XYZ file of C-alpha atoms in Angstrom:
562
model
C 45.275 41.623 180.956
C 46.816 43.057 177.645
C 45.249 42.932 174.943
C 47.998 40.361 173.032
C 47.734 38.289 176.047
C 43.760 38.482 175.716
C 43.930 37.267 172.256
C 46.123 34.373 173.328
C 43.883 33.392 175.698
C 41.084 33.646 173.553
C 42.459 31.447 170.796
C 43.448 28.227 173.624
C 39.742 28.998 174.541
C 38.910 28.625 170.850
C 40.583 25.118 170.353
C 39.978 23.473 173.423
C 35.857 24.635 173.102
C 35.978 23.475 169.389
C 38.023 20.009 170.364
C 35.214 19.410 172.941
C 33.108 19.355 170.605
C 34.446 17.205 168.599
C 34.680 14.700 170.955
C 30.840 14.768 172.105
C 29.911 14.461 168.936
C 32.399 11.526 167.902
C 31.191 8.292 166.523
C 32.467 5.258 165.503
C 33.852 5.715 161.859
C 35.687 3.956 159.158
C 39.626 3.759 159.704
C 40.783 4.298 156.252
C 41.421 7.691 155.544
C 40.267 9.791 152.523
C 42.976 12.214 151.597
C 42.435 11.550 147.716
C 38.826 12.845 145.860
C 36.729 10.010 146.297
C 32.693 9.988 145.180
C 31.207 6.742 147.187
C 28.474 5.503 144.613
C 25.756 4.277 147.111
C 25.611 6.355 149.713
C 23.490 9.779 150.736
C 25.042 13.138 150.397
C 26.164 15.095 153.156
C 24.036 18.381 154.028
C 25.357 21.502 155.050
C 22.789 24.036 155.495
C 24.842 27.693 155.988
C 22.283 30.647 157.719
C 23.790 34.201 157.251
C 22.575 36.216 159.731
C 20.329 39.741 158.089
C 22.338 39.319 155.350
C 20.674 41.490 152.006
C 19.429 40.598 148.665
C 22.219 42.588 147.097
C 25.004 41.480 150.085
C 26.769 39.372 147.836
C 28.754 40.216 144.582
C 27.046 36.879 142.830
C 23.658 39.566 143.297
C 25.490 42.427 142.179
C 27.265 43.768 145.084
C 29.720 45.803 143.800
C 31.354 47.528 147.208
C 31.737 44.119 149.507
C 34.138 41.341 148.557
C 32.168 37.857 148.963
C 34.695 35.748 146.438
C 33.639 32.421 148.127
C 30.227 32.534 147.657
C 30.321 34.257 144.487
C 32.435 30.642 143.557
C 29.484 29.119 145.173
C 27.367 30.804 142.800
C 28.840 30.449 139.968
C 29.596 26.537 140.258
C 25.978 25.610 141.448
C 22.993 27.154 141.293
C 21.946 30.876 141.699
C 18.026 31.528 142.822
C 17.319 34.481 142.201
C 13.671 34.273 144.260
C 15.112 32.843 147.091
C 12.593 33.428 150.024
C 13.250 33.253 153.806
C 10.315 32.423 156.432
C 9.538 35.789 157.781
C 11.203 39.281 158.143
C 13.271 38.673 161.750
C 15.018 36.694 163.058
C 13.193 34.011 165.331
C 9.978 33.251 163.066
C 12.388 33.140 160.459
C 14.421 30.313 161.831
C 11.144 28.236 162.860
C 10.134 28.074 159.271
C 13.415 27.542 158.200
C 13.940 24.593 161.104
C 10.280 23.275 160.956
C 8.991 23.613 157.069
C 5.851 25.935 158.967
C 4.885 29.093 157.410
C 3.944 31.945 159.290
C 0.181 31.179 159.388
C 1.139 28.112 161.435
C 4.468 27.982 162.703
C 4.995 27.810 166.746
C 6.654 31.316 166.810
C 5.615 34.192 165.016
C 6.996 37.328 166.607
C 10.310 38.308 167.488
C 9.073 40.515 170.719
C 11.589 38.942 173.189
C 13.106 42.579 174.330
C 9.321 43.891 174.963
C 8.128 40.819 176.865
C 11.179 38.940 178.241
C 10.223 35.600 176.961
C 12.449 34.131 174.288
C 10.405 32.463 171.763
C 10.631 28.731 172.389
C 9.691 25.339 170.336
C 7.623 22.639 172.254
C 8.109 18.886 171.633
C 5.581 18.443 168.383
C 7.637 21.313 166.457
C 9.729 18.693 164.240
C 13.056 19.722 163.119
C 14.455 18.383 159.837
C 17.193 17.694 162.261
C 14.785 15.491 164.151
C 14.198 13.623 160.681
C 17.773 13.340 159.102
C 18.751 11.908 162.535
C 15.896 9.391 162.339
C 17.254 8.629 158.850
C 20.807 8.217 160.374
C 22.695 11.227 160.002
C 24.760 12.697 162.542
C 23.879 16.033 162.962
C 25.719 19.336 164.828
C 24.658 22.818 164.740
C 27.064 25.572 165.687
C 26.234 29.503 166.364
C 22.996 30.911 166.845
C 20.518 28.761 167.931
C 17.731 31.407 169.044
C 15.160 29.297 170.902
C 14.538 28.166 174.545
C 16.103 29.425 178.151
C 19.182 30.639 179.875
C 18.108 31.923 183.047
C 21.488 32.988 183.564
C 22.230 34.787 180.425
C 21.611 38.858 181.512
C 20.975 41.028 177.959
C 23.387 44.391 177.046
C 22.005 47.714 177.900
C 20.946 49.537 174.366
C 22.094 52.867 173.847
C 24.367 54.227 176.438
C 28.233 55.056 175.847
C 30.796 52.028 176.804
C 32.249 54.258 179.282
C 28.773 54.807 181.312
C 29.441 52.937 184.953
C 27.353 49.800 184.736
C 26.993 47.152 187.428
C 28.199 43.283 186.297
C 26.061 40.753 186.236
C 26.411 37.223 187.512
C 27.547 35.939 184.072
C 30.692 38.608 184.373
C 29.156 41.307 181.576
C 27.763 44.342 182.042
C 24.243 44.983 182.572
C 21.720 44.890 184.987
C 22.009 41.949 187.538
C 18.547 41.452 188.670
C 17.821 39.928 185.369
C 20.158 36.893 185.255
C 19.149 34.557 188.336
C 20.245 30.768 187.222
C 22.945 28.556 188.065
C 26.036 28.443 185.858
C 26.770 24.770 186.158
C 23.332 23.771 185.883
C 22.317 21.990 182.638
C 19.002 22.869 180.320
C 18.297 19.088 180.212
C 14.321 20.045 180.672
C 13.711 22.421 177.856
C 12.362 21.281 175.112
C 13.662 24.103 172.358
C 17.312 23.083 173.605
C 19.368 22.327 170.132
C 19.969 18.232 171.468
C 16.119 17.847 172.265
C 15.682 18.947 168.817
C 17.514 16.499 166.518
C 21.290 17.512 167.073
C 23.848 15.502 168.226
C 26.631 18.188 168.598
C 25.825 22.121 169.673
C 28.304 24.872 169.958
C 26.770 28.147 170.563
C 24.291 30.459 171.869
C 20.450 30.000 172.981
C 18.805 32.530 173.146
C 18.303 34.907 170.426
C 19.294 38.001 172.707
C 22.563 36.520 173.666
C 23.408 36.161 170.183
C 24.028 39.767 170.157
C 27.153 39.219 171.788
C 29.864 38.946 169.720
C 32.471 38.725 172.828
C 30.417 36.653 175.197
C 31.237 35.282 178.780
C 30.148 32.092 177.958
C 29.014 29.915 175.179
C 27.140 26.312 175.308
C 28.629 23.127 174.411
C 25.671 20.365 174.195
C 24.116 20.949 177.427
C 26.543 22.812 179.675
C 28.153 26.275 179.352
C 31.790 27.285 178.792
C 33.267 30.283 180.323
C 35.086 32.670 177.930
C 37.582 34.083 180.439
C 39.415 36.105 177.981
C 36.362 38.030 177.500
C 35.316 39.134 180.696
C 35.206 42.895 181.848
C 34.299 44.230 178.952
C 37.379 42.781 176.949
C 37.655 41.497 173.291
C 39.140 38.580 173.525
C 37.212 35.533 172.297
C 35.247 35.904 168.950
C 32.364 33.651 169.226
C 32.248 33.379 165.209
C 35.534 31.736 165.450
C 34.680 29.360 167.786
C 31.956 28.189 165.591
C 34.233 27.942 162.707
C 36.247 26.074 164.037
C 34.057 23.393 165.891
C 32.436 22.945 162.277
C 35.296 22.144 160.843
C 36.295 19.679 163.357
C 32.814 18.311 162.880
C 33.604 17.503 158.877
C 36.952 16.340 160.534
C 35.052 13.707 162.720
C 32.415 12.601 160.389
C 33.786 12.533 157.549
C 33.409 8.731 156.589
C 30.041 9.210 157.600
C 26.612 10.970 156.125
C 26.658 13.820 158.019
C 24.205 16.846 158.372
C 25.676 20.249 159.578
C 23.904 23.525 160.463
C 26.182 26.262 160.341
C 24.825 29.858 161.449
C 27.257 32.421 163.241
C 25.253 35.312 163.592
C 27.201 37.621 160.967
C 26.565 39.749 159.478
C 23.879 41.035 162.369
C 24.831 44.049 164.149
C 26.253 45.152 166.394
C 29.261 45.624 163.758
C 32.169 43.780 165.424
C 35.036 41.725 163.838
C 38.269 40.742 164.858
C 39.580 43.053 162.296
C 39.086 45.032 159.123
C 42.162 45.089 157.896
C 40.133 43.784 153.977
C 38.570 47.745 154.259
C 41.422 50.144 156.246
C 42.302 51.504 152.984
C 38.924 53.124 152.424
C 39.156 56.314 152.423
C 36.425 58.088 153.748
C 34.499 55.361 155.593
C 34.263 55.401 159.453
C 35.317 52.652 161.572
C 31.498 51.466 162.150
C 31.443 51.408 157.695
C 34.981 49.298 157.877
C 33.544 46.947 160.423
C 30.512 45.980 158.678
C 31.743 45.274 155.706
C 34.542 43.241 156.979
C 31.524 40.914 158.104
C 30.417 40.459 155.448
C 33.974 39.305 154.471
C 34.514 37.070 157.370
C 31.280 35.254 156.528
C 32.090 34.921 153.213
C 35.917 33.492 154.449
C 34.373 30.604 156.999
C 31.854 29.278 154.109
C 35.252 29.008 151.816
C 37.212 27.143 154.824
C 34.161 24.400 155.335
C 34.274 24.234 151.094
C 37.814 24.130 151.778
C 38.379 21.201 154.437
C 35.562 19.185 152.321
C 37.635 19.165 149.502
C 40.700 18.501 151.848
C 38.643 15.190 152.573
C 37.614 14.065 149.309
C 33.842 14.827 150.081
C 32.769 17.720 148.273
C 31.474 15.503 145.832
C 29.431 13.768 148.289
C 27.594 16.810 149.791
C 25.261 19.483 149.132
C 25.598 22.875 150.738
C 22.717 25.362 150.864
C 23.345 29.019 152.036
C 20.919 31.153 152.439
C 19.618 34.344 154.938
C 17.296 34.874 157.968
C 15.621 37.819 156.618
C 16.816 40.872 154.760
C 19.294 44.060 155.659
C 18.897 45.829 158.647
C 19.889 49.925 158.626
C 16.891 50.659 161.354
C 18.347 48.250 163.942
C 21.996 49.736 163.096
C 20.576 53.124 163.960
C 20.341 51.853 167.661
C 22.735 49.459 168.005
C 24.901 48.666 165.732
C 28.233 50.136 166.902
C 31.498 47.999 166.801
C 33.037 49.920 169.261
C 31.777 48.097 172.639
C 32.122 44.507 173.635
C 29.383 44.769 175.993
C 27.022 47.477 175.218
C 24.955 48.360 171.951
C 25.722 51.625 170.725
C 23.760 53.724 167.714
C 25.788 53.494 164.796
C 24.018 55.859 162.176
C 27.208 55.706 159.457
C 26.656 51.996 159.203
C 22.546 52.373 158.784
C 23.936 54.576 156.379
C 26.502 52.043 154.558
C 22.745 49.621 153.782
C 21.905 52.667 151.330
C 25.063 53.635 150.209
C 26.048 49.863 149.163
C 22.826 48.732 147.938
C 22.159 45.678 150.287
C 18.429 45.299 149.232
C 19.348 44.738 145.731
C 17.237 47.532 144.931
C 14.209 45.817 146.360
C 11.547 48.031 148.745
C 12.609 48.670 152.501
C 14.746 45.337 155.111
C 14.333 43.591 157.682
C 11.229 43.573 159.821
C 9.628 44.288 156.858
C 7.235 41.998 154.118
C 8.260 43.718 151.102
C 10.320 41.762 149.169
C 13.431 43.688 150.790
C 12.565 41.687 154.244
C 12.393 38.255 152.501
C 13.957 38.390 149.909
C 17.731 36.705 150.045
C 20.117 35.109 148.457
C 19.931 31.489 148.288
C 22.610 29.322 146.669
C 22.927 25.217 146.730
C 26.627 23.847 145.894
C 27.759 20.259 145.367
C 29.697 19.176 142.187
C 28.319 15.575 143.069
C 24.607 16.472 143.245
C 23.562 19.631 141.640
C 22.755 19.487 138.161
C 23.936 22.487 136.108
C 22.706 23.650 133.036
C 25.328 25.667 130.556
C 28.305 27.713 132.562
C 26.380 29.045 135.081
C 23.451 27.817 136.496
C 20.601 30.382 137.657
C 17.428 29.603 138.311
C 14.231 31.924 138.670
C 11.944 29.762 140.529
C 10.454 31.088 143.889
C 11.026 28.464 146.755
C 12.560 29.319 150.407
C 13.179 28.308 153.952
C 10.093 26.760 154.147
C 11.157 23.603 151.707
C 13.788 23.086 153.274
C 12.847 20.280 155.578
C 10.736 18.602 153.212
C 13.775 18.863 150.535
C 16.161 17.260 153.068
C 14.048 14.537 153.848
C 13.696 13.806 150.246
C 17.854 13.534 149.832
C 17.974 11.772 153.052
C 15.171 9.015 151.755
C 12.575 9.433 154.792
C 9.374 10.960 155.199
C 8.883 14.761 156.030
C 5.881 15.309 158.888
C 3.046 15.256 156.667
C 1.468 18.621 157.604
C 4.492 20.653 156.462
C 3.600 23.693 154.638
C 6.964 23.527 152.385
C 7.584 20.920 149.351
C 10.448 19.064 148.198
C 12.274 21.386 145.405
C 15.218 17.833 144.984
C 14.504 17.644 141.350
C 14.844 21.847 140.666
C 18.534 21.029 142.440
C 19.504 17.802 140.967
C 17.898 17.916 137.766
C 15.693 14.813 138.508
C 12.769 14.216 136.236
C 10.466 12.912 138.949
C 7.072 14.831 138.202
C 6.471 17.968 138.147
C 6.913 20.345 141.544
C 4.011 22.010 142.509
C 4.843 24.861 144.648
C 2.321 26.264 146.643
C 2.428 29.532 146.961
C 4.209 31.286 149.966
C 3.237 32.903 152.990
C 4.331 35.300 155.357
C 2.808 36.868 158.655
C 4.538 39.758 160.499
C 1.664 40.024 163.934
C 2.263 43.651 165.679
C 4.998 45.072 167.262
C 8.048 47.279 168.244
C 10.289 47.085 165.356
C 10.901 49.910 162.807
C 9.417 49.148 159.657
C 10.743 51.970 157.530
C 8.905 50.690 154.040
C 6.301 53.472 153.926
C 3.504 50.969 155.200
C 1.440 51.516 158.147
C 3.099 51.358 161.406
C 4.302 48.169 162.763
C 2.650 48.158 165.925
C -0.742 49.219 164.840
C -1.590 46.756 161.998
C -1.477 43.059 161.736
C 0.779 42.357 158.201
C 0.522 39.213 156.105
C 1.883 38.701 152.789
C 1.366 36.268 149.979
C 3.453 35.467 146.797
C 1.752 33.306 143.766
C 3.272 33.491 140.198
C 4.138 36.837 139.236
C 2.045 38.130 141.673
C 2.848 39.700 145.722
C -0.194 40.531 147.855
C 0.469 42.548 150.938
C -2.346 43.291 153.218
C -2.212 45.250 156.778
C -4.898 45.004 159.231
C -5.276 46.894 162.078
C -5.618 46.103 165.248
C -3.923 42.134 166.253
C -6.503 39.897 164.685
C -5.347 39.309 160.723
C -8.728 37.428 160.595
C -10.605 40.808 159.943
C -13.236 41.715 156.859
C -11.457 42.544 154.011
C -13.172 45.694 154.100
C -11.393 46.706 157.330
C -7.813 45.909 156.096
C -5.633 48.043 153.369
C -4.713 45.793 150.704
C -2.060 45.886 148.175
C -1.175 44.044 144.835
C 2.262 44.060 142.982
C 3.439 42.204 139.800
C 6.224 41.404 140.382
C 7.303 40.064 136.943
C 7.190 43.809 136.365
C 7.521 45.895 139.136
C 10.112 43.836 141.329
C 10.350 46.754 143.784
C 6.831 47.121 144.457
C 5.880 51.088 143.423
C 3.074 50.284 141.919
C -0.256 48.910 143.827
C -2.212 47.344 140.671
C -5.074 45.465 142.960
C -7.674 48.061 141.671
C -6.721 47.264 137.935
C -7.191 43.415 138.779
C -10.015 42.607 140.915
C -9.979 38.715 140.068
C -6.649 38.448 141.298
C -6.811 40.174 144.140
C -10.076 38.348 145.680
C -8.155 35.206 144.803
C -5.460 36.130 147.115
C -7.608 37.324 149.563
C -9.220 33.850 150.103
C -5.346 32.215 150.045
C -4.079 34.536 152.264
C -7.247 33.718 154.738
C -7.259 30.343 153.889
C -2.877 29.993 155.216
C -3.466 31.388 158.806
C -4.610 29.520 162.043
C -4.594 31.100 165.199
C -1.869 29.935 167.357
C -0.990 27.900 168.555
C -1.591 25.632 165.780
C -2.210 21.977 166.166
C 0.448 19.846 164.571
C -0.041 15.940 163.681
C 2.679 13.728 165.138
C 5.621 12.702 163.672
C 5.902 8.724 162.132
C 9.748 8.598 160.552
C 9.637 5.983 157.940
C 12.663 5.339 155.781
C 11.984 4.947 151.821
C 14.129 3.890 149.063
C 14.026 7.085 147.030
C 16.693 9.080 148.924
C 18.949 10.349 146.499
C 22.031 8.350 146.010
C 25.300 9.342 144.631
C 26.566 7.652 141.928
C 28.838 8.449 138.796
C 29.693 11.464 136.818
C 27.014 11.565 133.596
């Protein structure tokens, strides 16, 4: 098949995946139309909640990217608010997304590790682990999620080889890819009805995407999964680029806001850009850079292409009328990633990661950190750090031109913050708090904000941020005020004497890229965050409370302009 003739056939498969969608997740709606701007005083905003995938501190221009053109976002930025101690759950990917999905910090959330490639078990959420999408549909919202997913089974999904050339013979595997073929053993046609972390057991009504965090590597895949079932991508198979899976999630959100959009809807949008390996359609925004290598043109155009789907869903809200009536909160998983580029982060294969050392290069050259201490896989504030912007003209309350806001808060409020909107009660052992009033300007007592937690157990990842090695010390990390505790046991038991564990202490009001250690000039703080940082972790797995939905009257309700 040509490669025109691949495209083709990858953009039919792109609307007729994206119009399936839309009609499993179709409900019975309002006939009127609303092709004028219309604010309906009364009702519930809509929430979109937007997850950039290893996505920097310093990725966006709104954070003083300078090199990378994010003009959407930066609008975002400018016409909501800014945080500029936006947190996210963890430093990888899947603990990241529990926190993120459950309100759990890493002391008790279900998963913890992102070890899938050393043991072969994808991390997975069991029945108890409520999702806010679990509570916003018991409040009545239709919900969808489309992209990367990250939790559960596909015993027919076979991962890429790492590091060898695209040209190196490889068998295919049942799924059509490349790879080795003893590893995928499942059914196609056979449904994931039984497991429990499977996107519609866990509060969704609508899913268009990938399961397993591995498979969301694949920017070309065979196949993707609508609800329960998967959809061949013919145009992609035999190593062929013909599909972009990105796209496909673009475009079944947008039919989403289509279908629901006399409704109070609650969308999770998360295509897995801007994670490597480095692979866009094109990069035509960068082939004018002179001196930059394919790989650096590639990467950056991700970062682009992000940025252009979150202004299409701002976009086709406004088209409706509705932008008024939601709230939109992007944030990322965890911060930039130049060690994982290093080993696969190549745009040149569809099927195989490739090292890519001139785009683990591009992190440092373009600043993605923000200037903060080491990435991803990391607890210095460069692994958790991100940005972390909430839009809606109708709900957020600005103060002056632009509205930025200081105040630490993360992933792990954001369940209890939906709930709040939506006007029903969050599980009551959540670790997160509601942050509604620091978004809408509500005067309805004061937040208290506990402080946050982060755990990062041993393993195989890189962690180049000059701490001990990853896979011989047990990490945790604490922020509170202006301070940032960081302490590294050895061994796979964080529960360990103090004595037996390196500790570290940073102001961070100060010294926002932690080069100083200060906990020998302030021995009261740093017992105090001892005993927190003892006090926020329970071996797993940790024993959750059920789940009792009951509606209130204190959702948040949209009226008129002030």
């Amino acid at each position: 098949m040509s490669t025109s003739s691949s495209m083709r056939a990858g953009r039919r498969a792109v609307l007729a995946t994206a119009a399936a969608v839309a009609a499993q997740a179709a409900r019975p709606r309002a006939a009127a139309a609303s092709g004028h701007r219309t604010r309906r005083r009364g009702r519930r905003p809509n929430l979109i909640v937007i997850l950039a995938d290893d996505l920097g501190y310093g990725g966006l221009g709104a954070y003083g990217q300078h090199v990378l053109s994010t003009p959407h976002l930066d609008r975002l930025a400018a016409e909501g608010i800014r945080f500029t101690q936006g947190y996210s759950g963890a430093s990888v990917c899947a603990p990241s997304r529990t926190t993120l999905l459950t309100g759990m910090h890493g002391g008790h959330a279900r998963v913890r590790a992102n070890d899938f490639r050393a043991t072969g078990e994808e991390p997975t959420l069991e029945r108890n682990d409520t999702t806010w999408a679990e509570v916003l549909a018991a409040a009545g919202y239709r919900t969808g999620i489309f992209g990367k997913w990250g939790f559960g089974r596909d015993d027919y999904f076979t991962p890429d080889p790492l590091g060898v050339a695209c040209e190196a013979p490889l068998p295919v595997t049942p799924a059509g890819g490349l790879g080795a073929p003893t590893q995928g053993s499942g059914s196609f046609g056979v449904a994931n009805r039984g497991d429990s972390s499977h996107p519609l057991q866990k509060g969704f009504d609508a899913f268009l995407g990938l399961v397993t965090t591995a498979h969301a590597l694949d920017y070309w895949p065979d196949y993707l999964w609508r609800g329960n079932r998967r959809v061949r991508l013919r145009a992609n198979e035999g190593e062929v680029k013909g599909t972009y899976a990105p796209e496909v999630y673009r475009d079944a959100a947008l039919q989403f806001i289509d279908d629901h959009r006399h409704q109070e809807f609650a969308m999770y949008f998360a295509p897995q850009l801007v994670h490597g390996p480095s692979q866009v359609p094109d990069t035509a925004s960068y082939d004018d850079r002179e001196g930059w290598t394919p790989d650096m043109k590639a990467y950056a155009a991700q970062h682009t292409l992000l940025d252009s789907y979150v202004g299409e869903i701002v976009a086709r809200l406004e088209e409706h009328g509705i932008a008024d009536n939601t709230l939109v909160i992007f944030t990322s998983d965890n911060g930039p990633t130049p060690n994982e580029h290093l080993l696969g982060g190549s745009s040149t294969c569809a099927d195989v990661l490739t090292p890519s050392p001139d785009s683990a290069l591009a992190d440092y050259l373009w600043n993605t950190n923000g200037g903060l201490r080491a990435g991803k896989h990391s607890l210095y504030e460069g692994g958790v750090r991100v940005p972390l912007v909430v839009w809606g003209p109708g709900v957020v309350r600005r103060t002056g031109k632009a509205s930025v806001a200081d105040r630490p808060w993360g992933s792990v409020d954001l369940l209890p913050t939906l709930a709040d909107f939506a006007g029903i009660n969050a599980p009551s052992d959540v670790d997160g708090v509601s942050v509604r009033d620091w978004i809408t300007g509500e005067r309805r007592g004061r937040v208290v904000h506990p402080p946050l937690y982060f755990e990062r157990p041993p393993n195989r990842d890189q962690n180049l941020d000059g701490g001990p090695p990853a896979q011989l010390v047990y990490t945790t990390a604490l922020r509170k005020g202006r301070w940032k505790a960081v302490r590294h046991a050895p061994g796979a038991d964080p529960a360990i004497a103090d004595r037996r564990a390196r500790f570290e202490l940073y102001d961070l009001e100060a010294d926002p890229a932690e080069t100083r250690d200060v906990s020998a000039l302030h021995p009261d703080v740093t017992s105090r965050l001892q005993r927190l940082m003892r006090a926020s972790h329970a071996p797993a797995p940790y024993r959750r409370r059920p789940y009792r939905p009951r509606r209130n009257r204190h959702g948040f309700r949209l009226g008129p302009r002030p």
